[in-house]
Coordinates of C-alpha atoms and ligand atoms in Angstrom, one line a residue:
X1 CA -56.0 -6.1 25.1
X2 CA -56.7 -9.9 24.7
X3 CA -54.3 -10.3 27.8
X4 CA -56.3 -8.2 30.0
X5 CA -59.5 -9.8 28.0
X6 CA -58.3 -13.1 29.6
X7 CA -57.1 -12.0 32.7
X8 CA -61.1 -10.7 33.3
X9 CA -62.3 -14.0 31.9
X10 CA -60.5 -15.7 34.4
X11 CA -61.7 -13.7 37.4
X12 CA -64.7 -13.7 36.4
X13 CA -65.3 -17.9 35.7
X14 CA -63.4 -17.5 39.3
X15 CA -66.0 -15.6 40.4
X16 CA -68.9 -17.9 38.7
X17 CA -67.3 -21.2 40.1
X18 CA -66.6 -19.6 43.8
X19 CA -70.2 -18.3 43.3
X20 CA -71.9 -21.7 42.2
X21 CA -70.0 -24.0 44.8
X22 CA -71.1 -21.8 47.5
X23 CA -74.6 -21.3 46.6
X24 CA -75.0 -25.3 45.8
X25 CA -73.2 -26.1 49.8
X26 CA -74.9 -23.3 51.3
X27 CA -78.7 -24.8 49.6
X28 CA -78.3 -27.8 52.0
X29 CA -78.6 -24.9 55.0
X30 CA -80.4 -22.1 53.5
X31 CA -77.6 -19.9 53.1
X32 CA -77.5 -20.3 49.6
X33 CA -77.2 -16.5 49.3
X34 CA -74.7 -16.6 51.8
X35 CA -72.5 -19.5 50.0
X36 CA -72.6 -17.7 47.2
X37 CA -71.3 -13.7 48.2
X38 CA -68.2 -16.5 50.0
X39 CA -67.6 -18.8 46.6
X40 CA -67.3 -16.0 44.7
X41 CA -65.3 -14.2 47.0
X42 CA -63.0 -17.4 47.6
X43 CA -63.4 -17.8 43.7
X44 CA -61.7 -14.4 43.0
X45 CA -59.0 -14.8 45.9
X46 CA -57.9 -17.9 44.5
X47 CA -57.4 -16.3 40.8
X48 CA -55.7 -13.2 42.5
X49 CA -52.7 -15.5 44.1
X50 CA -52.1 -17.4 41.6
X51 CA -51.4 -14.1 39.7
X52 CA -49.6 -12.6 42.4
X53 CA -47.3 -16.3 42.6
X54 CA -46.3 -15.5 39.2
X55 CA -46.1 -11.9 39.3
X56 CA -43.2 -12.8 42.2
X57 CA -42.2 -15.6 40.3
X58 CA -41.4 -13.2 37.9
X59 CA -40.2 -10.9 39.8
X60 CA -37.5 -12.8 41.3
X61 CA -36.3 -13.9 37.6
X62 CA -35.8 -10.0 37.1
X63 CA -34.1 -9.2 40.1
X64 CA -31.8 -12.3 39.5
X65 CA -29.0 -12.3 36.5
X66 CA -31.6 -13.6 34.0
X67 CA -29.0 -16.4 32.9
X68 CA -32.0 -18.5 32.9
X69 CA -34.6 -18.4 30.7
X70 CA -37.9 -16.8 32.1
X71 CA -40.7 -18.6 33.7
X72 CA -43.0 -20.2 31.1
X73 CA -46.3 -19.4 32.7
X74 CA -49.6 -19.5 30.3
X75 CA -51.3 -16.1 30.1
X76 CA -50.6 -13.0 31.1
X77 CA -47.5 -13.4 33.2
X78 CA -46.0 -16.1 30.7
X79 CA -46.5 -13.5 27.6
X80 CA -44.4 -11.0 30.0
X81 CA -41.4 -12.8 30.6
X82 CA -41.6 -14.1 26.9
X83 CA -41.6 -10.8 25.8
X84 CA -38.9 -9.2 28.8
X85 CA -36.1 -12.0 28.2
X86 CA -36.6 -11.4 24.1
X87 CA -36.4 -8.0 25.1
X88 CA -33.1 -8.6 27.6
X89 CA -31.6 -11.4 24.8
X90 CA -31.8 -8.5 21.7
X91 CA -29.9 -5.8 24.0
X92 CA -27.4 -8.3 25.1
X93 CA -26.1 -9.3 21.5
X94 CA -26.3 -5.8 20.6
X95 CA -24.1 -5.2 23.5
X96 CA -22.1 -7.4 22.5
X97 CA -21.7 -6.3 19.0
X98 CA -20.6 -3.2 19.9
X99 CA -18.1 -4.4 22.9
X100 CA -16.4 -6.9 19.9
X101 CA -16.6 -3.3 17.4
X102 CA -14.8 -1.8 20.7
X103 CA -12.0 -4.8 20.9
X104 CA -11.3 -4.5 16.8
X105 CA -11.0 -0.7 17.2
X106 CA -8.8 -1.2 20.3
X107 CA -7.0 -3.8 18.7
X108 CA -6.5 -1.3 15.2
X109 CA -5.1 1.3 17.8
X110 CA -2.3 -1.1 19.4
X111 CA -1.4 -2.2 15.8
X112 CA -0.7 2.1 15.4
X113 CA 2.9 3.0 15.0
X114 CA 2.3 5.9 17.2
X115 CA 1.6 6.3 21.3
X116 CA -1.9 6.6 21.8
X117 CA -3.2 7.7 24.9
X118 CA -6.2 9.3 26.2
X119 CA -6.6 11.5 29.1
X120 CA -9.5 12.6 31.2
X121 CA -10.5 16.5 32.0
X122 CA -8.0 16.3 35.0
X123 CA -4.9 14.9 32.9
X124 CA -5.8 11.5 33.9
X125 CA -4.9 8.1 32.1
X126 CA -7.8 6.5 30.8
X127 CA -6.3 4.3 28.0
X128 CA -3.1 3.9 26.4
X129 CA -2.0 1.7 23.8
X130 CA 1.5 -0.7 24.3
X131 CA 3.6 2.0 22.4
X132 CA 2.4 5.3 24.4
X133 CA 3.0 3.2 27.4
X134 CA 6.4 2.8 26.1
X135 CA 7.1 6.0 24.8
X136 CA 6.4 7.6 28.3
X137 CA 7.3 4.6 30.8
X138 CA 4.0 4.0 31.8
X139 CA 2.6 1.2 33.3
X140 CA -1.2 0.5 31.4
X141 CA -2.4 -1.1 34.0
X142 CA -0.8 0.1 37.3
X143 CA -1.0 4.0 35.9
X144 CA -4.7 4.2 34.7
X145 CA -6.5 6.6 36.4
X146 CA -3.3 8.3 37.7
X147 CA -2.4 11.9 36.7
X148 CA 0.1 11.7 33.5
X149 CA 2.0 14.9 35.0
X150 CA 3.1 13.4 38.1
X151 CA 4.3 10.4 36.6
X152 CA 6.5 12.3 33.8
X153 CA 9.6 14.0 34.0
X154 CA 9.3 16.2 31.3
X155 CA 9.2 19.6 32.0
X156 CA 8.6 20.3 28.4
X157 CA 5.6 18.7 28.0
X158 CA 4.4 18.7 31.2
X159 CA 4.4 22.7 30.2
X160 CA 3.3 22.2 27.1
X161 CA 0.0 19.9 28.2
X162 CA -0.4 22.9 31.3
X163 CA -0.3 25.5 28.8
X164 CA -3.4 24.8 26.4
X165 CA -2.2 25.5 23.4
X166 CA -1.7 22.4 21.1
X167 CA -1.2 23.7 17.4
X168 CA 2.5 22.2 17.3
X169 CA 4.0 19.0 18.4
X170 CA 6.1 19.1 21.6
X171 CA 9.6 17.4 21.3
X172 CA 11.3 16.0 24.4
X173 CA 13.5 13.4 25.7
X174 CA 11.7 9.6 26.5
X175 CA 12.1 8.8 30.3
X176 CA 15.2 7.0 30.0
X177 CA 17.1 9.4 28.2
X178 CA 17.5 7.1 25.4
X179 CA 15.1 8.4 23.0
X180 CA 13.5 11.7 20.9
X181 CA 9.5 11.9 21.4
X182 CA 7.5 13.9 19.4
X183 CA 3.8 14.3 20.9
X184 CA 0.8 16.0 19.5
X185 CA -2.3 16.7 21.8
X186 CA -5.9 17.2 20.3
X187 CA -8.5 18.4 22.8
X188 CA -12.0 16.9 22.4
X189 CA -15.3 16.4 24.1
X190 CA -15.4 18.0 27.8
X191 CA -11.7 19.3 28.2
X192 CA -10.7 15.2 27.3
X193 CA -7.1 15.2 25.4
X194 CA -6.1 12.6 22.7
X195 CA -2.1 12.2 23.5
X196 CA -0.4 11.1 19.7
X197 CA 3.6 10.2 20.6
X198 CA 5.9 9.3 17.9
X199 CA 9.7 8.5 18.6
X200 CA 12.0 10.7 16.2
X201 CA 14.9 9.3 17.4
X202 CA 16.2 8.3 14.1
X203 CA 14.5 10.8 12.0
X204 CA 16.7 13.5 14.2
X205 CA 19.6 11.3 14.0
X206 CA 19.7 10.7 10.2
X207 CA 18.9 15.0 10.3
X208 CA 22.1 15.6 12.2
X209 CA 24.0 13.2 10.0
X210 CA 22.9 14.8 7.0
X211 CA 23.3 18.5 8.7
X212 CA 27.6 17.1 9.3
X213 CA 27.7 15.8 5.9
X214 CA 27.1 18.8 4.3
X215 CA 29.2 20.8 7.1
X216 CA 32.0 18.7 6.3
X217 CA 31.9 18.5 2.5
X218 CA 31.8 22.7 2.4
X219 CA 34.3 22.1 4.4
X220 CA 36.6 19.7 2.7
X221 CA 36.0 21.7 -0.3
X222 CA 36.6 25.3 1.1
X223 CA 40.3 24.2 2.3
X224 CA 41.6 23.6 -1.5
X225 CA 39.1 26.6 -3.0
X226 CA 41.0 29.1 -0.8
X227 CA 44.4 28.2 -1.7
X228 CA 43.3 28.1 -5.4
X229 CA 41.8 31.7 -5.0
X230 CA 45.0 32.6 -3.2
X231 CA 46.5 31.2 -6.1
X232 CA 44.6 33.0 -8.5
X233 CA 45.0 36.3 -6.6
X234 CA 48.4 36.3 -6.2
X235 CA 49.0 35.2 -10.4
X236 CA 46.7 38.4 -11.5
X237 CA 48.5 40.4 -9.5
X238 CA 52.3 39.5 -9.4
X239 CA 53.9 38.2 -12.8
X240 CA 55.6 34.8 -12.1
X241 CA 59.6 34.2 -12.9
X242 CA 60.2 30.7 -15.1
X243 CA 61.6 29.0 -11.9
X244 CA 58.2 29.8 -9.8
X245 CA 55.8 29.3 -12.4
X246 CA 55.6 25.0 -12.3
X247 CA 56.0 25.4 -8.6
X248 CA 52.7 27.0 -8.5
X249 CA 50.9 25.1 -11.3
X250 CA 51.7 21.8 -9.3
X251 CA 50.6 23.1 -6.0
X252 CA 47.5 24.6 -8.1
X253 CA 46.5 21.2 -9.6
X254 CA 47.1 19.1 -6.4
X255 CA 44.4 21.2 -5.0
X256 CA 41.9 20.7 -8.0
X257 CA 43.1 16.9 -8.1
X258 CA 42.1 17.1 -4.4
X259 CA 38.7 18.7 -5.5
X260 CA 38.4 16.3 -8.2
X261 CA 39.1 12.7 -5.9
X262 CA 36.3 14.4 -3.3
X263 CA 34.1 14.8 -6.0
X264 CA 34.4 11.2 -6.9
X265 CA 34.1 9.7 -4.1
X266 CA 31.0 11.6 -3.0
X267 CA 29.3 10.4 -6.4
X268 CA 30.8 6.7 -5.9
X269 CA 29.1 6.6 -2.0
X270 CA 25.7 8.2 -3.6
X271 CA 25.8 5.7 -6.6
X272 CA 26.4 3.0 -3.9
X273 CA 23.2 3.8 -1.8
X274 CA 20.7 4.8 -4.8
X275 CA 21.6 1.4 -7.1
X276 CA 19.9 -1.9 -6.4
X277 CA 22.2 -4.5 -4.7
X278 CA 24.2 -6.2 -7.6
X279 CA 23.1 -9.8 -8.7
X280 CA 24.8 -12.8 -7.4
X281 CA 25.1 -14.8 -11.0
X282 CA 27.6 -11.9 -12.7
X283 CA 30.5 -13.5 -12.1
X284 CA 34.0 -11.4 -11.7
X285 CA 37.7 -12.9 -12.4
X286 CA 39.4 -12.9 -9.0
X287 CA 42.8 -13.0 -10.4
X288 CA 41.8 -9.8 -13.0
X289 CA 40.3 -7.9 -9.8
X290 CA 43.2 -9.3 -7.4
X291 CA 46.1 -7.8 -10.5
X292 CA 44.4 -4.2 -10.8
X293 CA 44.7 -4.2 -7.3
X294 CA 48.2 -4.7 -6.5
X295 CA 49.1 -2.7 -10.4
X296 CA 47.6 0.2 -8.5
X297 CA 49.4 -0.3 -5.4
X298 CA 52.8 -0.7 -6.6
X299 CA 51.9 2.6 -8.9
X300 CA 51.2 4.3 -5.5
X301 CA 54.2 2.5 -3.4
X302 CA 56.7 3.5 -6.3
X303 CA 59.1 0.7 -5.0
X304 CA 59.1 2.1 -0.7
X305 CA 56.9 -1.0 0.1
X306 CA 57.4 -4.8 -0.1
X307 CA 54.2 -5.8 -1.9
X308 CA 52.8 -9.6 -1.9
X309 CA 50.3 -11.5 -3.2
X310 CA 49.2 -15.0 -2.4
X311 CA 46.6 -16.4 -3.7
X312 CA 45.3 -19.2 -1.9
X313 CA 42.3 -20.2 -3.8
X314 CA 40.8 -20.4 -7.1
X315 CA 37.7 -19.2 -7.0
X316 CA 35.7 -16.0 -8.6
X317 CA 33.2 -13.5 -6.4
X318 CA 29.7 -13.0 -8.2
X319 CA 28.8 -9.2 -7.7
X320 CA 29.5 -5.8 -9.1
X321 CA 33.0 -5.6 -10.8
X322 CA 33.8 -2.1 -10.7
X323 CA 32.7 -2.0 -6.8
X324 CA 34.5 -5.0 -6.0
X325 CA 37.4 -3.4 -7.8
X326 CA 37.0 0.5 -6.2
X327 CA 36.6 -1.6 -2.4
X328 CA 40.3 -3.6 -2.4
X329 CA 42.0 -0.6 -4.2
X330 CA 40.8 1.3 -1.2
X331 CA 41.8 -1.2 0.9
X332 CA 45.4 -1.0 -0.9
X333 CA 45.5 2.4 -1.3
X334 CA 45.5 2.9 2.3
X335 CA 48.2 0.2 3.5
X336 CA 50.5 2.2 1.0
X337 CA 49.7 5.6 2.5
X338 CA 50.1 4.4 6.4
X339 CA 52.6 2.4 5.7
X340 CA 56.3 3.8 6.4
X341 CA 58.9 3.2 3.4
X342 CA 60.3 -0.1 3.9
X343 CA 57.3 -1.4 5.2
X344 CA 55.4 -5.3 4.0
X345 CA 52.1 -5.4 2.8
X346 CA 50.6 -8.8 1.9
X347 CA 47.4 -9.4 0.2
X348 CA 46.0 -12.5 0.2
X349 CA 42.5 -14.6 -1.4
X350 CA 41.5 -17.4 0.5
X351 CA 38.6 -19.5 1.2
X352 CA 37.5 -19.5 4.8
X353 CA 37.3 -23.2 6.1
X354 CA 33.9 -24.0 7.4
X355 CA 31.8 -22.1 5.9
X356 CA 33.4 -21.3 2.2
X357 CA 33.3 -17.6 2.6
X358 CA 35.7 -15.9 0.3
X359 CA 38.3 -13.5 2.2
X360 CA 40.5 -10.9 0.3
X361 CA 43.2 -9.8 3.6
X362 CA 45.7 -6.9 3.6
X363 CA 48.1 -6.9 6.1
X364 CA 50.5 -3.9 6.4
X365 CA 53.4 -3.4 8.7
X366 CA 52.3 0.7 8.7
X367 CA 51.1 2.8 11.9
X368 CA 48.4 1.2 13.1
X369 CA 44.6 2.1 14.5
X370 CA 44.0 2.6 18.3
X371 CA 41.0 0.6 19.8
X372 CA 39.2 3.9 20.6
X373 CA 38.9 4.5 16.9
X374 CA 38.2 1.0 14.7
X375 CA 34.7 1.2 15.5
X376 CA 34.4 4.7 13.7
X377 CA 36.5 4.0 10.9
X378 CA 33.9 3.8 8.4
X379 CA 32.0 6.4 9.6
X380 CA 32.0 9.3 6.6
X381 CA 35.1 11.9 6.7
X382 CA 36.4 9.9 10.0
X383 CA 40.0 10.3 10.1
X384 CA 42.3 8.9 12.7
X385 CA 45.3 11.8 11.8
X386 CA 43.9 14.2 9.7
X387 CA 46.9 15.9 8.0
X388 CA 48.4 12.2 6.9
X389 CA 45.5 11.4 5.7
X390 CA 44.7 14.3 3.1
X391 CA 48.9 14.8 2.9
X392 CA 48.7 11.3 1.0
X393 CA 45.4 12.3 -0.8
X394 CA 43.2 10.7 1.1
X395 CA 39.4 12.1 1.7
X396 CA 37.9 10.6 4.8
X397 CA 35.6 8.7 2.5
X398 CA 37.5 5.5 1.3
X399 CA 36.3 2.9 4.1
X400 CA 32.9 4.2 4.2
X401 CA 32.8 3.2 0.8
X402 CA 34.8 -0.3 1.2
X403 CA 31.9 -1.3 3.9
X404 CA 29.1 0.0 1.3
X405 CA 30.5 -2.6 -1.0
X406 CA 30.6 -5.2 0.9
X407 CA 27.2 -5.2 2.5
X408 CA 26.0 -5.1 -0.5
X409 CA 27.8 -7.8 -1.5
X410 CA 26.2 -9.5 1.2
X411 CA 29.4 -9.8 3.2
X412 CA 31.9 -7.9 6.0
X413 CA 34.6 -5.5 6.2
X414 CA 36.7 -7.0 9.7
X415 CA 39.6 -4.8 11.0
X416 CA 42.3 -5.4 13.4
X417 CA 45.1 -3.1 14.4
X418 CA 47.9 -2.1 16.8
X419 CA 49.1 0.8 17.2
X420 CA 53.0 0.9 15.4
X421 CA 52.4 -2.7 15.1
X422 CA 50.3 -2.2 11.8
X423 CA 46.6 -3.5 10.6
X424 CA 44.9 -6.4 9.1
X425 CA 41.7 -5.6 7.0
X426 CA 39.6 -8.4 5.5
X427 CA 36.6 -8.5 3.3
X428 CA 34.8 -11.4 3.8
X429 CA 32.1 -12.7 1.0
X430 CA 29.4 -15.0 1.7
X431 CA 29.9 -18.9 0.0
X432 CA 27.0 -17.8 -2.3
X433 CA 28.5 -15.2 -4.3
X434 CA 32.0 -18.0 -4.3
X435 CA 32.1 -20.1 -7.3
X436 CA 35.5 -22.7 -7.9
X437 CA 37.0 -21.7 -10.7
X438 CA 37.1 -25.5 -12.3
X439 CA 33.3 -25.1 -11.8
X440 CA 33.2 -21.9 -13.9
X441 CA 35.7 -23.6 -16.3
X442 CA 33.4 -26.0 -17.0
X443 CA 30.1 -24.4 -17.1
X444 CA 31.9 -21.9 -19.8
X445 CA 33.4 -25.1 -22.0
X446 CA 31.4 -28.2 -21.1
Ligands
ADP501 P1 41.2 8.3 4.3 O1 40.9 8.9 2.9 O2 41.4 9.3 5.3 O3 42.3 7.3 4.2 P2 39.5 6.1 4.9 O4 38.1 6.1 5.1 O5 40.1 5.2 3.9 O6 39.9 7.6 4.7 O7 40.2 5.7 6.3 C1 39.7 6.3 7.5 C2 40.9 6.5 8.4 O8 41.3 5.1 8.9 C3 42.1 7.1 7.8 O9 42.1 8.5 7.9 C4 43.2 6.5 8.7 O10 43.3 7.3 9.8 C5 42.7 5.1 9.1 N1 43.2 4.0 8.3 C6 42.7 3.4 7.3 N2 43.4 2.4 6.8 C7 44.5 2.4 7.6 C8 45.7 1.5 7.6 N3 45.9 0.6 6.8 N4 46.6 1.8 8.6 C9 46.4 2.8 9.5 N5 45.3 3.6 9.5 C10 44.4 3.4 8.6

């Protein structure tokens, strides 16, 4: 109002100006009428262009970028462009605001664990985060826009996505045949799809490891049951001479004793991985571990094996005694059992040079491991010869547990072999979990 108030004001002292310089140049030849209709005439053309120079003034600010600030004319035009670029300036920072809102949400999305990708009403790309982009072998920026079904080669979920129906998760092989995806779609807005991928690759691997477990526990079980319930049959039903009787009862408690060492084991390996890794200041006699041991052993060789110890170093391990212990007798145990009579085993407890790493060795002269199979050896109910190993008691289970110890010890279970050469397995234990026994000597009696 005061604008347009001012605006009139300005025509209208145009107006009297044009009108009183004309009438006083027209009085000196009596056209003072005259001189005054053309002042004021003049007068109002002059305040007209100098509004219409900064109405395109103006004008040409707006069509530009606006980067600069608006033209600072007084009145009417100047309160305009005040009031525009205030106007522009608000709507830019709130545009801003919201891009930076946009960026953190982005950003939260690429932080995601899962594949996130979103897809237009025609199945094409419009964002993915790093992961989806991984998951299905896309390329963010090259595949945007680009229909995800041509650039797939899963028939599963290019079916699934084709078909509509997206209660379940679709599970298929990643593009390089490598990995187990699992991929939700949610529909939203106008036929737009939210992709979620996840890779399940270990999830289905620890499932079918679990799955064989338990198939080959039932199983390792089953084989002594029978012959126990055969057992059992046959005693109900046929009365046993003198001579046959303790033939029967040993074959009968082999089997449970067979039952019995499974039993342990299992419970051992499950202690193993539910218990907290043992401290590193309990500290365990080497030489008391190191004469269980080779006790054991000798118990087991009854005399068909040359059995020696050398113990080249005087130190003590800092762990868990009754692992340490159940981890060399394993170690033992099976030199003995793949070891033909007559055959040398040596044990021996050294320190590594270099880096003062304790190593308990057992080399045996016995049958020796093929190179196919070292890498499986501690793999759960892995047996190189099947029928030697549960004909000498064994369960499938012993290394598994020997490399549980260890790791938790901190250290490493090394194997070599040759085939009717024999094998060489060491346990090596980190310098921090070595103490000399001097040291220990004198910590106990300063
Ligand atoms: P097992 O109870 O069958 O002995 P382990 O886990 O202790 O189970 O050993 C796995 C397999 O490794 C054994 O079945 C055997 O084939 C092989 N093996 C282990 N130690 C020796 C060794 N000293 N000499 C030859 N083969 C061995």
């Amino acid at each position: 109002m005061n604008l347009s108030l001012g605006r009139l004001a300005a025509a209208l002292l145009g107006l009297a100006l044009g009108a009183g310089l004309g009438w006083l140049i027209g009085s000196f030849s009596n056209t003072a009428a005259w001189g005054a209709g053309v002042g004021a005439f003049l007068g109002v053309l002059v305040v007209g262009l100098r509004e219409a120079a900064r109405a395109a003034r103006f004008l040409e600010w707006l069509r530009g970028a606006q980067a600069t600030p608006a033209p600072r004319d007084a009145g009417f035009w100047g309160e305009v462009g005040y009031r525009v670029e205030r106007a522009l300036r608000l709507r830019e920072r709130e545009t801003e605001a919201e891009r930076e809102r946009l960026r953190q949400f982005l950003r939260a999305i690429e932080a995601s664990p899962n594949g996130v990708l979103l897809l237009d009403a025609g199945d094409c790309i419009e964002w993915c985060n790093a992961r989806a982009a991984d998951h299905f072998g896309l390329d963010p920026q090259r595949d945007r826009r680009q229909k995800l079904t041509n650039l797939l080669r899963a028939p599963a979920f290019v079916a699934h996505l084709q078909g509509g129906a997206f209660d379940e998760a679709v599970e298929f092989t990643g593009p390089e045949g490598r990995t187990t995806l699992s991929v939700l779609v949610r529909s939203y807005g106008d036929g737009l799809k939210l992709v979620l991928s996840q890779d399940v690759t270990e999830r289905d691997r620890m499932d079918t490891m679990r799955r064989d477990f338990v198939a080959n526990v039932s199983h390792e079980i089953r084989t002594p049951l029978t012959v126990l319930a055969g057992f059992v049959e046959t005693l109900a039903s046929v009365p046993l001479s003198t001579i046959e009787q303790p033939r029967v009862l040993n074959l009968m408690r082999q089997q449970t004793t067979r039952i019995q060492t499974l039993v342990d084991d299992l419970l051992t390996l499950a202690k193993l991985e539910g218990s907290p890794r043992p401290g590193a200041d309990r500290w365990v006699s080497a030489d008391a571990l190191l004469a269980t041991a080779m006790t054991d052993a000798e118990l087991l060789s009854a005399g068909r094996h040359d059995l020696h110890l050398d113990k080249a170093a005087d130190v003590d391990l800092a762990g868990a005694e009754g692992e340490l212990a159940s981890a060399m007798g394993n170690l033992l145990s099976n030199a003995v059992r793949y070891t033909p009579d007559g055959g040398r085993i040596d044990v021996r407890w050294s320190l590594r040079e270099g880096d003062g790493c304790a190593v308990f060795e057992v080399a045996d002269t016995g049958i020796g491991i093929a190179r196919e199979h070292l890498s499986r050896l501690t793999e759960r109910f892995y047996r190189v010869d099947g029928s030697r190993s549960r004909d000498t008691g064994g369960t499938g289970l012993g290394l598994a547990i020997v490399k549980h110890v260890v790791q938790r010890h901190g250290g490493e279970l090394q194997v070599e072999s040759e085939p009717g050469r024999g094998s060489r397995f060491r346990l090596v234990f980190p310098a921090a979990r070595v103490r000399q026994r001097s040291a220990a000597a004198l910590a106990t009696h300063p």
